[in-house]
Coordinates of C-alpha atoms and ligand atoms in Angstrom, one line a residue:
X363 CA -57.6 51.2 -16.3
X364 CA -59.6 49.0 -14.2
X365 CA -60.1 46.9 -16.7
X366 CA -56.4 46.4 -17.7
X367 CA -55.7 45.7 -14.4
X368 CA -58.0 42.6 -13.9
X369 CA -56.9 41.5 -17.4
X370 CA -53.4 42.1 -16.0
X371 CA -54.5 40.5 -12.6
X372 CA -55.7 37.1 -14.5
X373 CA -53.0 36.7 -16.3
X374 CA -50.1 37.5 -14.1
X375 CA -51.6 34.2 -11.5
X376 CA -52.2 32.3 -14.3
X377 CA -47.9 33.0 -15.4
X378 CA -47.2 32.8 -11.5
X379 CA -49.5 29.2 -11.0
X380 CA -47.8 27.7 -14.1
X381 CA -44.1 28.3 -12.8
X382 CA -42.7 25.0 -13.4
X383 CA -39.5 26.0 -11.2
X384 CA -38.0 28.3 -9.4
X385 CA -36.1 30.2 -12.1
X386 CA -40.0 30.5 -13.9
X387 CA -41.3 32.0 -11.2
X388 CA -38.3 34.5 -10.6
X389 CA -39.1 35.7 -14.3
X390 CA -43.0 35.7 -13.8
X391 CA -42.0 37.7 -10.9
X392 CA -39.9 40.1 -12.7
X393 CA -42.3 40.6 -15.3
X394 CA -45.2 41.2 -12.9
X395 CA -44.1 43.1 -9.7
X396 CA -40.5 43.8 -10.9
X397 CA -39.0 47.5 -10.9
X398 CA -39.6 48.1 -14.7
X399 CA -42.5 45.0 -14.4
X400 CA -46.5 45.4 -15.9
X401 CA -47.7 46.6 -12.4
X402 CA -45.7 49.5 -11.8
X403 CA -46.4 50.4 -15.6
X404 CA -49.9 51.3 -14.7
X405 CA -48.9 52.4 -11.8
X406 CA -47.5 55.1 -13.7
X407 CA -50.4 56.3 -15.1
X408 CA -52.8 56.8 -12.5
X409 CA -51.8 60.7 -12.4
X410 CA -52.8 60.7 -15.7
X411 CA -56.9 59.6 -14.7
X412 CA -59.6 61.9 -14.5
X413 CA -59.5 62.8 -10.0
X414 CA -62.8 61.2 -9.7
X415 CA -61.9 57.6 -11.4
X416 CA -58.3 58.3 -9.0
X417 CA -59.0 56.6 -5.8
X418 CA -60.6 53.7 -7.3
X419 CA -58.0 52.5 -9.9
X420 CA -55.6 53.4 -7.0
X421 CA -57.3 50.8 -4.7
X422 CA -57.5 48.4 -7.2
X423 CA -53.5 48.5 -7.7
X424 CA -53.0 47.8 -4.4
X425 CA -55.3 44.7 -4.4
X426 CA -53.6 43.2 -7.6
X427 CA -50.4 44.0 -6.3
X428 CA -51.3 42.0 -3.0
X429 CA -52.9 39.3 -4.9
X430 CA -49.9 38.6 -6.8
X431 CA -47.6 38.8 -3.9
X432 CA -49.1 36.3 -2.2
X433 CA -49.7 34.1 -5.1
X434 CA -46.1 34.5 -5.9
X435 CA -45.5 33.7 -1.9
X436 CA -47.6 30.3 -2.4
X437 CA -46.0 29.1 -5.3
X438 CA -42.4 29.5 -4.1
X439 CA -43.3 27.4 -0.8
X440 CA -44.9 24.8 -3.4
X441 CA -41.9 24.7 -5.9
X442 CA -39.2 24.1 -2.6
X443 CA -41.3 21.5 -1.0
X444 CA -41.7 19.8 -4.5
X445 CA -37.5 20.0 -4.9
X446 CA -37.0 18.7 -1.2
X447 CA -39.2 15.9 -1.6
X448 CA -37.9 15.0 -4.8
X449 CA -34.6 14.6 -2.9
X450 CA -35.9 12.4 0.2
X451 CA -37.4 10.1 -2.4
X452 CA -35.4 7.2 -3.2
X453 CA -34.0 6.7 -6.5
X454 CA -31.5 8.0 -8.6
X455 CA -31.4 11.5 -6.6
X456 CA -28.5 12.0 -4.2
X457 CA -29.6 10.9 -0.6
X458 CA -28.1 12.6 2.3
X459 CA -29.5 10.7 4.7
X460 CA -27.6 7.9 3.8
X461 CA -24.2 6.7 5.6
X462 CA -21.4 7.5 3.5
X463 CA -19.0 5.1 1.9
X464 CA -16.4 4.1 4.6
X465 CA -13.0 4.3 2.8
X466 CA -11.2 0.8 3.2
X467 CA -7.7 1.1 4.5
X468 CA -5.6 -1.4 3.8
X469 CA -2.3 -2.1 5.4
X470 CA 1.2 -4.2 4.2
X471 CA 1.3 -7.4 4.3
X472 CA 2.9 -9.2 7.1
X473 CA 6.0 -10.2 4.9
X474 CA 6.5 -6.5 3.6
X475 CA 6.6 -5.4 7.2
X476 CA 9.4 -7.6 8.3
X477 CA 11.1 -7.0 5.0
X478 CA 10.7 -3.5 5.3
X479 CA 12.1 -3.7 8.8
X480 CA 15.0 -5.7 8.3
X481 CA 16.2 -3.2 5.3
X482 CA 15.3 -0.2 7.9
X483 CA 17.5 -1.9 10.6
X484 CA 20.3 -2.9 8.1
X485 CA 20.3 0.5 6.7
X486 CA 20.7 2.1 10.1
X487 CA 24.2 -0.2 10.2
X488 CA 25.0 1.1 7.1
X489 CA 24.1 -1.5 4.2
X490 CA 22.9 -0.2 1.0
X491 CA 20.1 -2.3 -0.9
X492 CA 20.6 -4.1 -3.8
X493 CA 18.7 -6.2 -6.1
X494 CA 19.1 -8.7 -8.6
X495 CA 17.1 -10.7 -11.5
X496 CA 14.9 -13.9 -10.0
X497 CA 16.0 -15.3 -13.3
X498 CA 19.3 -16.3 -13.1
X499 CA 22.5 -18.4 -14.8
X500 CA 24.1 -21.1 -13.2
X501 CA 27.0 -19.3 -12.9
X502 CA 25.7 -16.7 -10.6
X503 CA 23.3 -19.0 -8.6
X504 CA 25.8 -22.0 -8.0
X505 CA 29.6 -21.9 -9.6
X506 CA 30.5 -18.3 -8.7
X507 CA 29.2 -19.1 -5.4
X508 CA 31.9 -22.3 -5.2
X509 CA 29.1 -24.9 -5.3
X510 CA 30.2 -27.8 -7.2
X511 CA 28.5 -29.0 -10.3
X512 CA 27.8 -32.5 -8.5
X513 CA 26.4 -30.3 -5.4
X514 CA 22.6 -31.6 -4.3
X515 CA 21.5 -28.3 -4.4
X516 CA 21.9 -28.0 -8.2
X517 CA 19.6 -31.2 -8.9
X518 CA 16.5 -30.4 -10.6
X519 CA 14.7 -31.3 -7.9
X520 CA 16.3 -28.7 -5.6
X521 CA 16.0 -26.0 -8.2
X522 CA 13.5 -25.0 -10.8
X523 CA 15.1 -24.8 -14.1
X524 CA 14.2 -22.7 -17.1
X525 CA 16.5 -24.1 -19.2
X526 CA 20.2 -25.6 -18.9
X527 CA 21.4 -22.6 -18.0
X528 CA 18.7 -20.6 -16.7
X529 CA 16.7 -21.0 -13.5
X530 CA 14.5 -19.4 -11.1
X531 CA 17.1 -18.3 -8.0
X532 CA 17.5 -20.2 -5.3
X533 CA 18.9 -18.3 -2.9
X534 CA 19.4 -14.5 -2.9
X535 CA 23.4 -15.3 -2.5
X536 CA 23.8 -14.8 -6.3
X537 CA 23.1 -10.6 -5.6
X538 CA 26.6 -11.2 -3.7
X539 CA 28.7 -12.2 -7.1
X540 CA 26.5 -9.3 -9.4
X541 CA 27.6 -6.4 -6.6
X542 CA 30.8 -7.6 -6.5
X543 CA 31.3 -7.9 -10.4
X544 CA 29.9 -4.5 -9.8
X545 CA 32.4 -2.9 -7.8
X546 CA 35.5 -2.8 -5.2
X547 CA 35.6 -3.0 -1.9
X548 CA 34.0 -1.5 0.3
X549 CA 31.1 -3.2 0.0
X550 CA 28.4 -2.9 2.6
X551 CA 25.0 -4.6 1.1
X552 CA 21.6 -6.2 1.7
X553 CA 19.9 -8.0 -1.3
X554 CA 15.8 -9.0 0.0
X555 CA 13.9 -10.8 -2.3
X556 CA 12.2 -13.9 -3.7
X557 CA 13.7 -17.0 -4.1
X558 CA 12.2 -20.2 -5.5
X559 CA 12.4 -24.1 -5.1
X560 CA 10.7 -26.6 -6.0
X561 CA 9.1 -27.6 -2.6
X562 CA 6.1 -29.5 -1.6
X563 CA 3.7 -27.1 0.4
X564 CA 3.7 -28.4 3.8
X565 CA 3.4 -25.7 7.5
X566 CA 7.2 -24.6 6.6
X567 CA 8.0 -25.1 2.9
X568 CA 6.4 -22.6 0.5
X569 CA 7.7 -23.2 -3.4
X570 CA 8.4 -19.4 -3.3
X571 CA 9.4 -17.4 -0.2
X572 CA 11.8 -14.6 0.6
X573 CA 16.0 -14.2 2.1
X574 CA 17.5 -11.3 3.1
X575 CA 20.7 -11.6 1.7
X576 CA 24.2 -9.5 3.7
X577 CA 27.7 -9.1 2.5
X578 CA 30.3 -7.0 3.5
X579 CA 33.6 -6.6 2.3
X580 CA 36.6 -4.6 3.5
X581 CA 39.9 -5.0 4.7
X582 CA 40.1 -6.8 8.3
X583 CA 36.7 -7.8 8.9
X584 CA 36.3 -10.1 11.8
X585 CA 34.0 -13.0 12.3
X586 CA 33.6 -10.2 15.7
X587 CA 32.3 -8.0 13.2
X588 CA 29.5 -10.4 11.5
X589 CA 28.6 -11.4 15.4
X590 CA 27.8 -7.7 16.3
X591 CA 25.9 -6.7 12.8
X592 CA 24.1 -9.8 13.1
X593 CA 23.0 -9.8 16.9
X594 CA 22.1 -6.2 16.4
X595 CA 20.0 -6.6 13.3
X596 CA 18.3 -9.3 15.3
X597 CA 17.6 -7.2 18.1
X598 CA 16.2 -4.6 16.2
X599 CA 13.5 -6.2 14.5
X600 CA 12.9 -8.9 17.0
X601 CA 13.6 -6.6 20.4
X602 CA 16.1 -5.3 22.6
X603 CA 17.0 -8.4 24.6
X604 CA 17.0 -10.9 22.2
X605 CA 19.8 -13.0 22.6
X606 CA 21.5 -14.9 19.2
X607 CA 23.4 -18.4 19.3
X608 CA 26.3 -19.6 16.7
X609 CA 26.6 -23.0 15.5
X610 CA 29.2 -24.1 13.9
X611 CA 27.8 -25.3 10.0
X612 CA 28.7 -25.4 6.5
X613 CA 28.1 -23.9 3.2
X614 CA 30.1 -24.0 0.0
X615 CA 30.8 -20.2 -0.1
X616 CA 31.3 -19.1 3.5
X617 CA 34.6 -20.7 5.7
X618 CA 34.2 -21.1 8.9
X619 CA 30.1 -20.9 8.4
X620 CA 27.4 -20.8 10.8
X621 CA 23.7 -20.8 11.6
X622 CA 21.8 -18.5 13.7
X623 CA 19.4 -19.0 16.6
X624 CA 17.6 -16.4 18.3
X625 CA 16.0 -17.0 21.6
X626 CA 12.3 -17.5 21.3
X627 CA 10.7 -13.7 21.5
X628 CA 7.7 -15.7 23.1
X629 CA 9.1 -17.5 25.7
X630 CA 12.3 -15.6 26.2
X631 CA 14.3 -18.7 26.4
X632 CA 12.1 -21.2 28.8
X633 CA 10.7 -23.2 25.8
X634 CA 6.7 -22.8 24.2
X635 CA 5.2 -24.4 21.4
X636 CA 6.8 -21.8 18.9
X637 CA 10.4 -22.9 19.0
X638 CA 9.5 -26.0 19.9
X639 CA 10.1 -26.0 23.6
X640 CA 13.9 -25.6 23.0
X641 CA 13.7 -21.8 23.4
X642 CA 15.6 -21.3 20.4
X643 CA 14.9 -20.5 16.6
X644 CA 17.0 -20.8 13.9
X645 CA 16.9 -17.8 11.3
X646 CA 19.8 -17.7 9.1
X647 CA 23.1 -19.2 7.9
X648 CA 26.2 -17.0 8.2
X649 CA 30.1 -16.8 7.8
X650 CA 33.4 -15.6 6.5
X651 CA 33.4 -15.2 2.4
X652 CA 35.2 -18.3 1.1
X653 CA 38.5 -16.5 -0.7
X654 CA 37.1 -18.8 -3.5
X655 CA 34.5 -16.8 -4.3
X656 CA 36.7 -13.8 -4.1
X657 CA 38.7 -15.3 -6.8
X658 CA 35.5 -15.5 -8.9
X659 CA 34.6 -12.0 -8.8
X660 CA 38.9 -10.6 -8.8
X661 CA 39.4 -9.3 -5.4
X662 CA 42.4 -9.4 -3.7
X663 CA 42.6 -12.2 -1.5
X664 CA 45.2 -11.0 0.7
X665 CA 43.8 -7.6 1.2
X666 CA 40.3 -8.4 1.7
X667 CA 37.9 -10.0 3.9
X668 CA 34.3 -10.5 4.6
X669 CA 31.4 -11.7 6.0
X670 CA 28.1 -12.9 4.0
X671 CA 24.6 -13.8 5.8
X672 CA 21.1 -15.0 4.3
X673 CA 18.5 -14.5 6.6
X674 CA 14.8 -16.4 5.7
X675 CA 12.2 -13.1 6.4
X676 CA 8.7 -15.6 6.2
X677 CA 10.7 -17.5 8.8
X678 CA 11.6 -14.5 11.0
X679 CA 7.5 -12.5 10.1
X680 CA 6.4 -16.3 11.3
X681 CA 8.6 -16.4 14.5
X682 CA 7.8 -12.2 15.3
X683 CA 4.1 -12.7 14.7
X684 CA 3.9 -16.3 16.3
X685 CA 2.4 -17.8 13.1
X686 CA 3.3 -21.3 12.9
X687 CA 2.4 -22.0 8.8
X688 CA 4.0 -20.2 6.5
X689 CA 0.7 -21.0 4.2
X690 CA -1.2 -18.5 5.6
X691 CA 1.5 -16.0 4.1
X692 CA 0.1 -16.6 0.5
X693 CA -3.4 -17.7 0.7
X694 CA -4.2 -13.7 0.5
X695 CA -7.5 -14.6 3.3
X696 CA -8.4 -11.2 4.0
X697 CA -9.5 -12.2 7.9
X698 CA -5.6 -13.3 8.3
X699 CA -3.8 -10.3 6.8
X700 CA -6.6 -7.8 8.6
X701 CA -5.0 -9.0 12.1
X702 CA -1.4 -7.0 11.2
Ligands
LIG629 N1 22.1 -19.1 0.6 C1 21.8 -19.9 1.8 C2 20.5 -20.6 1.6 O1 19.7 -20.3 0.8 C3 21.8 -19.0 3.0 C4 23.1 -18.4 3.3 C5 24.0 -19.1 4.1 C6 23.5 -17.2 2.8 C7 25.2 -18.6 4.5 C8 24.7 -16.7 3.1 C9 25.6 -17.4 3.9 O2 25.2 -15.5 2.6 O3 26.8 -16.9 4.2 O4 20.3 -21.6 2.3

């Protein structure tokens, strides 16, 4: 017996000293000092000594049992030191004292905001959105829209051309024909989108850019009616007391037209370097739909009127941010777009 249990003692450190991890030692553990383990076997057969070798082999037992407790102790404090420093060391190891990765927020650009504005503030008056293809046919882009074949505006250097009857829109104005080819009065639409010409890139000319285009058609609408949606839209996106200004203009598919100012959201009105001192910015072209285009698209001439509006949005983001080159728009600088 005593002699089993040094055997047993020797081996069992040995087992417990070799533990490469944790789990190895749990197993040494069970096999040495567990319930069913090597230690209590001979436990179990002490009563079975002579009385005088008793007291002996029973103080022995103890002292093996001890032993292995405490090497059992030592190893486990050894194996979770090992495991911690493994994880402060650098390398490929997770390392939790390092600051985690901040995730980068982005936000919309600039233009979207507007854009999304305007459609927000035109919904709110009750205009539906509608879109149409950036490549379009003459038809849509210029004769539908009562602008003459010997118009300026269809010269290839106003317009890029795709081929002699395709082009890249000019204007959003074409959505107006498409809806109303569409459907009958009433009609109560915004068309936002890109529009392209063949521009040189200066502080205010961009080859592509974005309109908000409006129609509405019903019976007995006012040129009252286009002076209250418009003022309001205005106001909503560019504030509360912003004040609007109708000149008298042309275009081939509105009679009478007009063009827009709004008083300067900078200066209120007393003149800064944003509008130019004058205290007023122009932002869109408006007026009553020429009965010739209502012709083109079969309405009723007699029954119906309406008003039609194309507002430019980089103009209006540049006048509500105070950005005074439309450049900065599409240069995608990261330090410009982080300021909105
Ligand atoms: N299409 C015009 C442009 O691009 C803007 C415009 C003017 C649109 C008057 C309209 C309007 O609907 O009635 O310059």
């Amino acid at each position: 017996m005593i002699e089993e249990l040094n055997r047993l003692r020797e081996t069992a450190i040995r087992a417990i000293q070799d533990a490469a991890d944790i789990d190895a030692l749990e197993e040494a553990r069970v096999r040495y000092l567990g319930r069913k383990g090597l230690l209590k076997e001979l436990t179990g057969k002490l009563p079975e000594l002579p009385n005088d070798a008793k007291p002996a082999a029973g103080r022995l037992l103890n002292q093996v049992k001890n032993a292995l407790t405490e090497a059992l102790a030592e190893r486990k404090t050894a194996l979770t030191a090992k495991t911690a420093d493994e994880i402060r060391r650098p390398g490929p190891r997770l390392d939790v004292t390092l600051p985690g990765t901040r995730p980068r927020i982005g936000s919309r650009h600039p233009i979207t905001q507007v854009y999304d504005e305007l459609v927000e503030a035109f919904a709110r008056l009750g205009f539906e959105t509608a879109y149409g293809p950036e490549i379009e046919d003459e038809y849509h882009n210029f004769d539908a829209l009562n602008i003459p074949t010997d118009h300026p505006s269809r010269d290839a250097f106003d317009t890029l051309y795709i081929d002699d009857e395709h082009l890249l829109r000019s204007h959003t104005s074409p959505v107006q024909i498409r809806v109303m080819e569409q459907r009958e009065p009433p009609v109560r639409v915004i068309a936002p989108g890109k529009v392209f010409r063949p521009d040189t890139v200066d502080a205010s000319h961009y080859p592509m850019f974005f309109q908000l285009e409006g129609l509405y058609v019903d019976e007995d609408v006012s040129f009252a009616d286009l002076k209250a949606v418009l003022t309001m839209g205005m106001q909503e996106v560019l504030g509360a007391d912003t004040r609007t200004r109708f000149r008298p203009s042309f275009f081939p598919f509105t009679e009478p037209s007009a063009e827009v100012d709004v008083s300067c959201p900078f200066c209120r009105g007393s003149g800064c370097s944003v509008c130019g001192q004058s205290g007023w910015i122009e932002m869109l072209g408006c007026g009553m739909v020429d009965p010739e285009v209502f012709r083109h698209v079969g309405y009723d001439t007699e029954r119906y009127t309406g008003f039609a509006f194309g507002i430019g949005i980089d103009r209006m983001a540049m006048t509500r941010l105070g950005i005074n080159d439309i450049r900065l728009f599409y240069e995608n600088d990261v330090r410009f777009l982080n300021q909105f």
